[in-house]
PDB file of C-alpha atoms in Angstrom:
ATOM      1  CA  UNK A   1     -48.442  26.389 -73.281  1.00 45.00           C
ATOM      2  CA  UNK A   2     -47.324  25.983 -70.026  1.00 51.00           C
ATOM      3  CA  UNK A   3     -44.387  28.001 -68.189  1.00 51.00           C
ATOM      4  CA  UNK A   4     -40.552  26.871 -68.305  1.00 49.00           C
ATOM      5  CA  UNK A   5     -38.791  28.065 -65.378  1.00 50.00           C
ATOM      6  CA  UNK A   6     -35.055  29.842 -65.902  1.00 45.00           C
ATOM      7  CA  UNK A   7     -33.550  26.527 -64.270  1.00 44.00           C
ATOM      8  CA  UNK A   8     -35.441  24.462 -66.576  1.00 49.00           C
ATOM      9  CA  UNK A   9     -34.974  25.966 -69.601  1.00 45.00           C
ATOM     10  CA  UNK A  10     -31.153  26.265 -69.189  1.00 44.00           C
ATOM     11  CA  UNK A  11     -30.603  22.513 -67.993  1.00 43.00           C
ATOM     12  CA  UNK A  12     -32.185  22.103 -71.590  1.00 48.00           C
ATOM     13  CA  UNK A  13     -30.096  24.236 -73.252  1.00 44.00           C
ATOM     14  CA  UNK A  14     -27.042  23.183 -71.631  1.00 40.00           C
ATOM     15  CA  UNK A  15     -28.105  19.226 -72.650  1.00 42.00           C
ATOM     16  CA  UNK A  16     -28.732  20.534 -76.428  1.00 44.00           C
ATOM     17  CA  UNK A  17     -24.837  22.131 -76.377  1.00 36.00           C
ATOM     18  CA  UNK A  18     -23.322  18.962 -74.812  1.00 40.00           C
ATOM     19  CA  UNK A  19     -25.192  16.618 -77.223  1.00 40.00           C
ATOM     20  CA  UNK A  20     -23.687  19.016 -80.357  1.00 38.00           C
ATOM     21  CA  UNK A  21     -20.672  18.793 -78.976  1.00 39.00           C
ATOM     22  CA  UNK A  22     -20.846  15.088 -78.347  1.00 39.00           C
ATOM     23  CA  UNK A  23     -21.683  14.932 -82.243  1.00 42.00           C
ATOM     24  CA  UNK A  24     -19.166  17.246 -83.181  1.00 40.00           C
ATOM     25  CA  UNK A  25     -21.179  20.336 -83.896  1.00 41.00           C
ATOM     26  CA  UNK A  26     -18.795  22.723 -81.415  1.00 37.00           C
ATOM     27  CA  UNK A  27     -15.430  22.004 -79.621  1.00 35.00           C
ATOM     28  CA  UNK A  28     -16.022  23.251 -76.375  1.00 35.00           C
ATOM     29  CA  UNK A  29     -18.783  24.487 -73.946  1.00 35.00           C
ATOM     30  CA  UNK A  30     -17.221  27.788 -73.214  1.00 38.00           C
ATOM     31  CA  UNK A  31     -15.681  28.528 -76.886  1.00 39.00           C
ATOM     32  CA  UNK A  32     -18.033  30.308 -78.607  1.00 39.00           C
ATOM     33  CA  UNK A  33     -19.356  32.679 -76.166  1.00 42.00           C
ATOM     34  CA  UNK A  34     -16.692  33.143 -73.890  1.00 39.00           C
ATOM     35  CA  UNK A  35     -14.276  33.516 -76.667  1.00 42.00           C
ATOM     36  CA  UNK A  36     -16.125  36.902 -77.946  1.00 53.00           C
ATOM     37  CA  UNK A  37     -16.054  38.431 -74.651  1.00 67.00           C
ATOM     38  CA  UNK A  38     -13.138  40.998 -73.752  1.00 77.00           C
ATOM     39  CA  UNK A  39     -11.340  41.621 -70.604  1.00 89.00           C
ATOM     40  CA  UNK A  40     -13.783  42.511 -67.707  1.00 90.00           C
ATOM     41  CA  UNK A  41     -13.542  46.467 -67.420  1.00 94.00           C
ATOM     42  CA  UNK A  42     -11.464  46.974 -64.275  1.00 96.00           C
ATOM     43  CA  UNK A  43     -13.055  49.245 -61.564  1.00 98.00           C
ATOM     44  CA  UNK A  44     -12.554  52.865 -62.855  1.00 98.00           C
ATOM     45  CA  UNK A  45     -13.331  55.396 -60.412  1.00 98.00           C
ATOM     46  CA  UNK A  46     -14.643  58.421 -62.292  1.00 98.00           C
ATOM     47  CA  UNK A  47     -14.046  62.036 -61.917  1.00 98.00           C
ATOM     48  CA  UNK A  48     -17.081  62.814 -59.582  1.00 98.00           C
ATOM     49  CA  UNK A  49     -15.771  60.335 -57.414  1.00 98.00           C
ATOM     50  CA  UNK A  50     -12.611  61.805 -56.671  1.00 98.00           C
ATOM     51  CA  UNK A  51     -14.251  65.022 -57.009  1.00 98.00           C
ATOM     52  CA  UNK A  52     -12.259  66.473 -59.765  1.00 98.00           C
ATOM     53  CA  UNK A  53     -12.921  70.275 -60.483  1.00 98.00           C
ATOM     54  CA  UNK A  54     -14.741  71.559 -63.348  1.00 98.00           C
ATOM     55  CA  UNK A  55     -12.704  71.405 -66.449  1.00 98.00           C
ATOM     56  CA  UNK A  56     -12.270  75.126 -68.424  1.00 97.00           C
ATOM     57  CA  UNK A  57     -13.874  73.697 -71.202  1.00 96.00           C
ATOM     58  CA  UNK A  58     -15.116  70.194 -72.611  1.00 97.00           C
ATOM     59  CA  UNK A  59     -12.543  67.491 -74.089  1.00 98.00           C
ATOM     60  CA  UNK A  60     -12.566  66.847 -77.628  1.00 97.00           C
ATOM     61  CA  UNK A  61     -13.561  63.584 -78.531  1.00 98.00           C
ATOM     62  CA  UNK A  62     -12.370  61.889 -81.893  1.00 98.00           C
ATOM     63  CA  UNK A  63     -14.486  59.379 -84.175  1.00 97.00           C
ATOM     64  CA  UNK A  64     -11.937  56.939 -84.054  1.00 96.00           C
ATOM     65  CA  UNK A  65      -9.556  55.151 -81.256  1.00 97.00           C
ATOM     66  CA  UNK A  66      -5.881  55.574 -80.420  1.00 97.00           C
ATOM     67  CA  UNK A  67      -3.149  53.577 -82.040  1.00 97.00           C
ATOM     68  CA  UNK A  68      -0.770  53.522 -78.650  1.00 98.00           C
ATOM     69  CA  UNK A  69      -1.072  53.326 -74.901  1.00 98.00           C
ATOM     70  CA  UNK A  70       1.580  55.150 -73.542  1.00 98.00           C
ATOM     71  CA  UNK A  71       2.746  54.596 -69.848  1.00 98.00           C
ATOM     72  CA  UNK A  72       3.970  57.044 -67.503  1.00 98.00           C
ATOM     73  CA  UNK A  73       5.205  57.419 -64.054  1.00 98.00           C
ATOM     74  CA  UNK A  74       4.116  60.660 -62.425  1.00 96.00           C
ATOM     75  CA  UNK A  75       7.930  60.986 -60.704  1.00 95.00           C
ATOM     76  CA  UNK A  76       6.197  61.713 -57.298  1.00 94.00           C
ATOM     77  CA  UNK A  77       7.516  60.189 -54.233  1.00 94.00           C
ATOM     78  CA  UNK A  78       6.772  56.502 -53.943  1.00 96.00           C
ATOM     79  CA  UNK A  79       4.596  56.875 -50.821  1.00 88.00           C
ATOM     80  CA  UNK A  80       3.317  54.169 -48.622  1.00 90.00           C
ATOM     81  CA  UNK A  81      -0.137  55.601 -48.554  1.00 92.00           C
ATOM     82  CA  UNK A  82      -2.216  53.059 -50.454  1.00 95.00           C
ATOM     83  CA  UNK A  83      -5.745  53.949 -49.579  1.00 97.00           C
ATOM     84  CA  UNK A  84      -8.454  55.053 -51.964  1.00 98.00           C
ATOM     85  CA  UNK A  85      -8.482  58.481 -50.347  1.00 98.00           C
ATOM     86  CA  UNK A  86      -4.972  58.786 -51.229  1.00 97.00           C
ATOM     87  CA  UNK A  87      -5.653  57.819 -54.854  1.00 98.00           C
ATOM     88  CA  UNK A  88      -8.116  60.529 -54.869  1.00 98.00           C
ATOM     89  CA  UNK A  89      -5.581  63.038 -53.649  1.00 97.00           C
ATOM     90  CA  UNK A  90      -3.113  62.464 -56.189  1.00 97.00           C
ATOM     91  CA  UNK A  91      -5.623  62.843 -58.889  1.00 98.00           C
ATOM     92  CA  UNK A  92      -7.104  65.991 -57.369  1.00 98.00           C
ATOM     93  CA  UNK A  93      -3.361  67.480 -56.862  1.00 97.00           C
ATOM     94  CA  UNK A  94      -2.569  66.365 -60.664  1.00 97.00           C
ATOM     95  CA  UNK A  95      -5.259  68.150 -62.224  1.00 98.00           C
ATOM     96  CA  UNK A  96      -4.663  71.432 -59.664  1.00 97.00           C
ATOM     97  CA  UNK A  97      -1.107  71.403 -61.080  1.00 95.00           C
ATOM     98  CA  UNK A  98      -2.023  71.008 -64.623  1.00 95.00           C
ATOM     99  CA  UNK A  99      -4.662  73.598 -64.505  1.00 97.00           C
ATOM    100  CA  UNK A 100      -3.414  76.232 -62.227  1.00 96.00           C
ATOM    101  CA  UNK A 101       0.170  75.591 -63.043  1.00 94.00           C
ATOM    102  CA  UNK A 102       0.652  74.874 -66.628  1.00 91.00           C
ATOM    103  CA  UNK A 103      -2.909  77.028 -67.614  1.00 93.00           C
ATOM    104  CA  UNK A 104      -4.229  73.629 -69.170  1.00 93.00           C
ATOM    105  CA  UNK A 105      -8.158  73.244 -69.441  1.00 96.00           C
ATOM    106  CA  UNK A 106      -8.091  69.997 -67.198  1.00 98.00           C
ATOM    107  CA  UNK A 107      -5.748  67.061 -66.422  1.00 97.00           C
ATOM    108  CA  UNK A 108      -3.468  66.063 -68.998  1.00 97.00           C
ATOM    109  CA  UNK A 109      -3.822  62.093 -68.981  1.00 97.00           C
ATOM    110  CA  UNK A 110      -6.598  60.032 -69.838  1.00 98.00           C
ATOM    111  CA  UNK A 111      -6.038  57.242 -66.802  1.00 98.00           C
ATOM    112  CA  UNK A 112      -4.305  57.179 -63.393  1.00 98.00           C
ATOM    113  CA  UNK A 113      -2.685  54.305 -61.679  1.00 98.00           C
ATOM    114  CA  UNK A 114      -2.344  54.952 -57.910  1.00 98.00           C
ATOM    115  CA  UNK A 115       0.584  52.870 -55.698  1.00 98.00           C
ATOM    116  CA  UNK A 116      -2.444  51.247 -53.673  1.00 98.00           C
ATOM    117  CA  UNK A 117      -4.064  49.898 -57.572  1.00 98.00           C
ATOM    118  CA  UNK A 118      -6.764  52.129 -57.869  1.00 98.00           C
ATOM    119  CA  UNK A 119      -8.038  53.185 -61.224  1.00 98.00           C
ATOM    120  CA  UNK A 120      -9.037  56.752 -61.786  1.00 98.00           C
ATOM    121  CA  UNK A 121     -10.617  58.417 -64.826  1.00 98.00           C
ATOM    122  CA  UNK A 122      -8.262  61.554 -65.585  1.00 98.00           C
ATOM    123  CA  UNK A 123      -9.580  64.184 -68.563  1.00 98.00           C
ATOM    124  CA  UNK A 124     -12.951  64.731 -69.063  1.00 98.00           C
ATOM    125  CA  UNK A 125     -15.233  62.777 -71.028  1.00 98.00           C
ATOM    126  CA  UNK A 126     -12.456  59.444 -71.246  1.00 98.00           C
ATOM    127  CA  UNK A 127     -14.447  56.927 -69.752  1.00 98.00           C
ATOM    128  CA  UNK A 128     -17.438  57.142 -71.788  1.00 97.00           C
ATOM    129  CA  UNK A 129     -15.072  57.956 -75.226  1.00 98.00           C
ATOM    130  CA  UNK A 130     -13.471  54.512 -74.500  1.00 98.00           C
ATOM    131  CA  UNK A 131     -16.640  52.641 -74.074  1.00 96.00           C
ATOM    132  CA  UNK A 132     -18.287  54.264 -77.393  1.00 97.00           C
ATOM    133  CA  UNK A 133     -14.593  53.401 -79.224  1.00 97.00           C
ATOM    134  CA  UNK A 134     -13.793  57.055 -79.443  1.00 98.00           C
ATOM    135  CA  UNK A 135     -10.660  58.760 -78.225  1.00 98.00           C
ATOM    136  CA  UNK A 136     -10.131  61.757 -75.976  1.00 98.00           C
ATOM    137  CA  UNK A 137      -7.829  64.484 -77.069  1.00 97.00           C
ATOM    138  CA  UNK A 138      -5.372  64.429 -74.041  1.00 97.00           C
ATOM    139  CA  UNK A 139      -2.033  66.813 -72.987  1.00 95.00           C
ATOM    140  CA  UNK A 140       0.331  63.629 -72.348  1.00 95.00           C
ATOM    141  CA  UNK A 141       2.686  63.095 -75.279  1.00 95.00           C
ATOM    142  CA  UNK A 142       4.039  65.998 -77.548  1.00 91.00           C
ATOM    143  CA  UNK A 143       3.034  65.997 -80.890  1.00 95.00           C
ATOM    144  CA  UNK A 144       1.414  62.689 -80.550  1.00 97.00           C
ATOM    145  CA  UNK A 145      -1.514  63.477 -78.525  1.00 96.00           C
ATOM    146  CA  UNK A 146      -4.304  63.006 -81.480  1.00 97.00           C
ATOM    147  CA  UNK A 147      -3.396  59.064 -81.340  1.00 97.00           C
ATOM    148  CA  UNK A 148      -2.480  58.006 -78.011  1.00 98.00           C
ATOM    149  CA  UNK A 149      -3.572  57.517 -74.762  1.00 98.00           C
ATOM    150  CA  UNK A 150      -1.886  58.384 -71.465  1.00 98.00           C
ATOM    151  CA  UNK A 151      -1.861  56.189 -68.453  1.00 98.00           C
ATOM    152  CA  UNK A 152      -0.067  57.841 -65.513  1.00 98.00           C
ATOM    153  CA  UNK A 153       1.199  55.098 -62.741  1.00 98.00           C
ATOM    154  CA  UNK A 154       2.100  56.953 -59.555  1.00 98.00           C
ATOM    155  CA  UNK A 155       5.407  56.817 -58.362  1.00 98.00           C
ATOM    156  CA  UNK A 156       9.083  57.003 -59.517  1.00 98.00           C
ATOM    157  CA  UNK A 157      10.381  53.779 -61.450  1.00 98.00           C
ATOM    158  CA  UNK A 158      13.756  54.754 -62.361  1.00 97.00           C
ATOM    159  CA  UNK A 159      15.247  51.949 -60.140  1.00 97.00           C
ATOM    160  CA  UNK A 160      12.482  49.876 -58.696  1.00 98.00           C
ATOM    161  CA  UNK A 161       9.455  48.291 -59.891  1.00 98.00           C
ATOM    162  CA  UNK A 162       5.623  49.219 -59.013  1.00 98.00           C
ATOM    163  CA  UNK A 163       4.195  47.540 -56.171  1.00 98.00           C
ATOM    164  CA  UNK A 164       2.630  44.362 -57.409  1.00 98.00           C
ATOM    165  CA  UNK A 165      -1.296  45.545 -56.887  1.00 98.00           C
ATOM    166  CA  UNK A 166      -0.280  48.823 -59.086  1.00 98.00           C
ATOM    167  CA  UNK A 167       1.325  46.600 -61.723  1.00 98.00           C
ATOM    168  CA  UNK A 168      -1.799  44.417 -61.653  1.00 98.00           C
ATOM    169  CA  UNK A 169      -4.198  47.096 -61.925  1.00 98.00           C
ATOM    170  CA  UNK A 170      -1.893  48.343 -64.823  1.00 98.00           C
ATOM    171  CA  UNK A 171      -2.338  45.254 -66.791  1.00 98.00           C
ATOM    172  CA  UNK A 172      -5.893  45.303 -66.133  1.00 98.00           C
ATOM    173  CA  UNK A 173      -6.459  48.509 -67.477  1.00 98.00           C
ATOM    174  CA  UNK A 174      -4.367  48.293 -70.464  1.00 98.00           C
ATOM    175  CA  UNK A 175      -6.074  44.604 -71.573  1.00 97.00           C
ATOM    176  CA  UNK A 176      -9.520  46.247 -71.093  1.00 97.00           C
ATOM    177  CA  UNK A 177      -8.255  49.387 -73.286  1.00 98.00           C
ATOM    178  CA  UNK A 178      -6.851  47.223 -76.018  1.00 97.00           C
ATOM    179  CA  UNK A 179      -9.671  45.079 -76.025  1.00 96.00           C
ATOM    180  CA  UNK A 180     -11.849  48.203 -76.187  1.00 96.00           C
ATOM    181  CA  UNK A 181      -9.967  49.645 -79.110  1.00 97.00           C
ATOM    182  CA  UNK A 182      -8.656  45.906 -81.135  1.00 96.00           C
ATOM    183  CA  UNK A 183      -5.231  46.874 -80.402  1.00 97.00           C
ATOM    184  CA  UNK A 184      -2.230  44.360 -80.548  1.00 96.00           C
ATOM    185  CA  UNK A 185      -0.390  45.107 -76.862  1.00 97.00           C
ATOM    186  CA  UNK A 186       2.753  43.762 -78.379  1.00 96.00           C
ATOM    187  CA  UNK A 187       2.940  47.132 -80.528  1.00 96.00           C
ATOM    188  CA  UNK A 188       0.258  49.467 -79.000  1.00 97.00           C
ATOM    189  CA  UNK A 189       2.054  49.357 -75.402  1.00 98.00           C
ATOM    190  CA  UNK A 190       4.587  52.028 -75.495  1.00 98.00           C
ATOM    191  CA  UNK A 191       6.690  54.399 -72.944  1.00 98.00           C
ATOM    192  CA  UNK A 192       6.534  57.981 -72.908  1.00 98.00           C
ATOM    193  CA  UNK A 193      10.523  57.690 -73.996  1.00 97.00           C
ATOM    194  CA  UNK A 194       9.394  56.085 -76.885  1.00 97.00           C
ATOM    195  CA  UNK A 195       7.682  59.112 -78.103  1.00 97.00           C
ATOM    196  CA  UNK A 196       9.646  62.222 -76.865  1.00 96.00           C
ATOM    197  CA  UNK A 197      12.851  62.815 -75.328  1.00 95.00           C
ATOM    198  CA  UNK A 198      12.136  61.989 -71.689  1.00 96.00           C
ATOM    199  CA  UNK A 199      13.451  59.664 -68.870  1.00 96.00           C
ATOM    200  CA  UNK A 200       9.784  58.857 -68.478  1.00 97.00           C
ATOM    201  CA  UNK A 201       8.587  55.721 -67.381  1.00 98.00           C
ATOM    202  CA  UNK A 202      11.636  55.283 -65.696  1.00 98.00           C
ATOM    203  CA  UNK A 203      14.411  52.798 -66.473  1.00 98.00           C
ATOM    204  CA  UNK A 204      12.665  50.017 -64.268  1.00 98.00           C
ATOM    205  CA  UNK A 205       9.268  50.841 -65.576  1.00 98.00           C
ATOM    206  CA  UNK A 206      10.599  50.690 -69.319  1.00 98.00           C
ATOM    207  CA  UNK A 207      12.584  47.722 -69.405  1.00 98.00           C
ATOM    208  CA  UNK A 208       9.493  45.892 -67.887  1.00 98.00           C
ATOM    209  CA  UNK A 209       7.233  46.858 -70.813  1.00 98.00           C
ATOM    210  CA  UNK A 210       7.923  43.684 -72.605  1.00 98.00           C
ATOM    211  CA  UNK A 211       6.508  41.535 -69.769  1.00 98.00           C
ATOM    212  CA  UNK A 212       3.883  43.937 -69.451  1.00 98.00           C
ATOM    213  CA  UNK A 213       3.004  43.508 -72.943  1.00 97.00           C
ATOM    214  CA  UNK A 214       3.113  39.385 -72.651  1.00 96.00           C
ATOM    215  CA  UNK A 215       0.913  39.736 -69.684  1.00 97.00           C
ATOM    216  CA  UNK A 216      -1.664  41.858 -71.195  1.00 97.00           C
ATOM    217  CA  UNK A 217      -1.599  39.585 -74.424  1.00 96.00           C
ATOM    218  CA  UNK A 218      -2.286  36.703 -72.186  1.00 95.00           C
ATOM    219  CA  UNK A 219      -5.567  38.146 -70.617  1.00 94.00           C
ATOM    220  CA  UNK A 220      -6.977  39.154 -74.065  1.00 94.00           C
ATOM    221  CA  UNK A 221      -6.694  35.018 -74.869  1.00 89.00           C
ATOM    222  CA  UNK A 222      -6.601  33.655 -78.668  1.00 64.00           C
ATOM    223  CA  UNK A 223      -8.763  37.000 -79.973  1.00 66.00           C
ATOM    224  CA  UNK A 224      -7.305  38.464 -83.041  1.00 55.00           C
ATOM    225  CA  UNK A 225      -6.551  41.960 -82.487  1.00 64.00           C
ATOM    226  CA  UNK A 226      -6.556  44.875 -85.083  1.00 62.00           C
ATOM    227  CA  UNK A 227      -2.692  44.328 -86.109  1.00 50.00           C
ATOM    228  CA  UNK A 228      -0.766  47.494 -86.023  1.00 55.00           C
ATOM    229  CA  UNK A 229       2.449  48.211 -88.402  1.00 46.00           C
ATOM    230  CA  UNK A 230       5.288  46.896 -86.380  1.00 47.00           C
ATOM    231  CA  UNK A 231       7.224  50.062 -87.076  1.00 51.00           C
ATOM    232  CA  UNK A 232       6.315  52.897 -85.483  1.00 60.00           C
ATOM    233  CA  UNK A 233       5.521  56.150 -87.141  1.00 58.00           C
ATOM    234  CA  UNK A 234       7.806  58.407 -85.587  1.00 57.00           C
ATOM    235  CA  UNK A 235      11.550  58.812 -85.365  1.00 54.00           C
ATOM    236  CA  UNK A 236      13.425  56.384 -83.293  1.00 52.00           C
ATOM    237  CA  UNK A 237      14.606  58.232 -79.974  1.00 53.00           C
ATOM    238  CA  UNK A 238      17.650  57.174 -77.587  1.00 49.00           C
ATOM    239  CA  UNK A 239      16.599  55.360 -74.476  1.00 46.00           C
ATOM    240  CA  UNK A 240      15.756  57.597 -71.627  1.00 42.00           C
ATOM    241  CA  UNK A 241      17.388  60.718 -73.196  1.00 41.00           C
ATOM    242  CA  UNK A 242      16.719  63.453 -70.569  1.00 40.00           C
ATOM    243  CA  UNK A 243      14.887  66.977 -70.662  1.00 34.00           C
ATOM    244  CA  UNK A 244      14.241  67.353 -67.448  1.00 33.00           C
ATOM    245  CA  UNK A 245      11.271  65.356 -67.567  1.00 35.00           C
ATOM    246  CA  UNK A 246      11.155  62.767 -64.346  1.00 34.00           C
ATOM    247  CA  UNK A 247      14.756  64.149 -63.301  1.00 30.00           C
ATOM    248  CA  UNK A 248      13.838  67.852 -62.064  1.00 30.00           C
ATOM    249  CA  UNK A 249      10.467  67.977 -60.644  1.00 36.00           C
ATOM    250  CA  UNK A 250       8.489  70.569 -59.067  1.00 39.00           C
ATOM    251  CA  UNK A 251       6.620  70.492 -55.945  1.00 35.00           C
ATOM    252  CA  UNK A 252       2.790  70.897 -55.604  1.00 38.00           C
ATOM    253  CA  UNK A 253       2.323  71.016 -51.916  1.00 39.00           C
ATOM    254  CA  UNK A 254       3.787  67.878 -50.443  1.00 38.00           C
ATOM    255  CA  UNK A 255       3.786  66.101 -53.994  1.00 47.00           C
ATOM    256  CA  UNK A 256       6.202  66.582 -56.532  1.00 46.00           C
ATOM    257  CA  UNK A 257       5.193  66.595 -59.961  1.00 49.00           C
ATOM    258  CA  UNK A 258       7.323  65.760 -63.146  1.00 48.00           C
ATOM    259  CA  UNK A 259       4.678  67.824 -65.526  1.00 42.00           C
ATOM    260  CA  UNK A 260       6.114  70.978 -64.864  1.00 34.00           C
ATOM    261  CA  UNK A 261       5.676  74.088 -67.340  1.00 30.00           C
ATOM    262  CA  UNK A 262       9.016  73.655 -68.291  1.00 28.00           C
ATOM    263  CA  UNK A 263       8.775  70.051 -69.616  1.00 34.00           C
ATOM    264  CA  UNK A 264       8.750  69.744 -73.283  1.00 33.00           C
ATOM    265  CA  UNK A 265       6.013  67.130 -73.606  1.00 34.00           C
ATOM    266  CA  UNK A 266       3.439  69.532 -72.344  1.00 33.00           C
ATOM    267  CA  UNK A 267       4.891  72.815 -73.998  1.00 30.00           C
ATOM    268  CA  UNK A 268       1.690  75.235 -74.297  1.00 28.00           C
ATOM    269  CA  UNK A 269       3.247  76.847 -77.327  1.00 26.00           C
ATOM    270  CA  UNK A 270       3.729  73.879 -78.939  1.00 32.00           C
ATOM    271  CA  UNK A 271       0.161  72.018 -77.954  1.00 33.00           C
ATOM    272  CA  UNK A 272      -2.543  75.130 -78.027  1.00 30.00           C
ATOM    273  CA  UNK A 273      -5.072  72.676 -79.174  1.00 31.00           C
ATOM    274  CA  UNK A 274      -4.865  70.052 -76.785  1.00 31.00           C
ATOM    275  CA  UNK A 275      -5.868  71.631 -73.648  1.00 28.00           C
TER     276      UNK A 275
END
């Protein structure tokens, strides 16, 4: 049998699909194939790329996915430095603070989005866990680390929103995570203050969450996610009730961080198992 070129094969396949469509066999050339595709994974810079320190121990990986994606802000200065190296410095500074000052085994959150719109892997094993549909146990939301994944958004968003490129990166990351874990963004995406008594992720960013959920839902298209219960499985908290988290910050070099040792969501006496 003579060999068929790739171009001839694709042309033949396209013609066959078009004929089926004309006969009512399918409704769209793109429908069945593209509907199954989720949002593309954004560019995530790995721990080796941002030159993370080795963790004190490997993170625990749970054999299931999270049911909530928690949006944080770092409560650091809204710096103008938006290049890739600035993003890498941020991740190293957060890890340094979490490990040396807080005494944790590693950086607490699973992902970080810089002011320049760069996405970094946080806690060790986070990226492979998402790709396997599993969950790395972090240290970012008191009493809820076993079922939530945390995303740090660089900056302080009490009175302003993140820059457009950062919001775009945050939206892409959350869309990919919702698709990977089959989550409904209208329920799954929450702010830190929905779980703990804290001002995080800042009044302006928190008020933006409905728009963020809608933008993520649009990215997911018509695919039906695994639906979550409408009511959260935790007591309602007053919006933005301050506990110092995001209000009084500690300095790490020239970078202030909200995740200090006195901050409730990261109290080691309450969370020895998440470190």
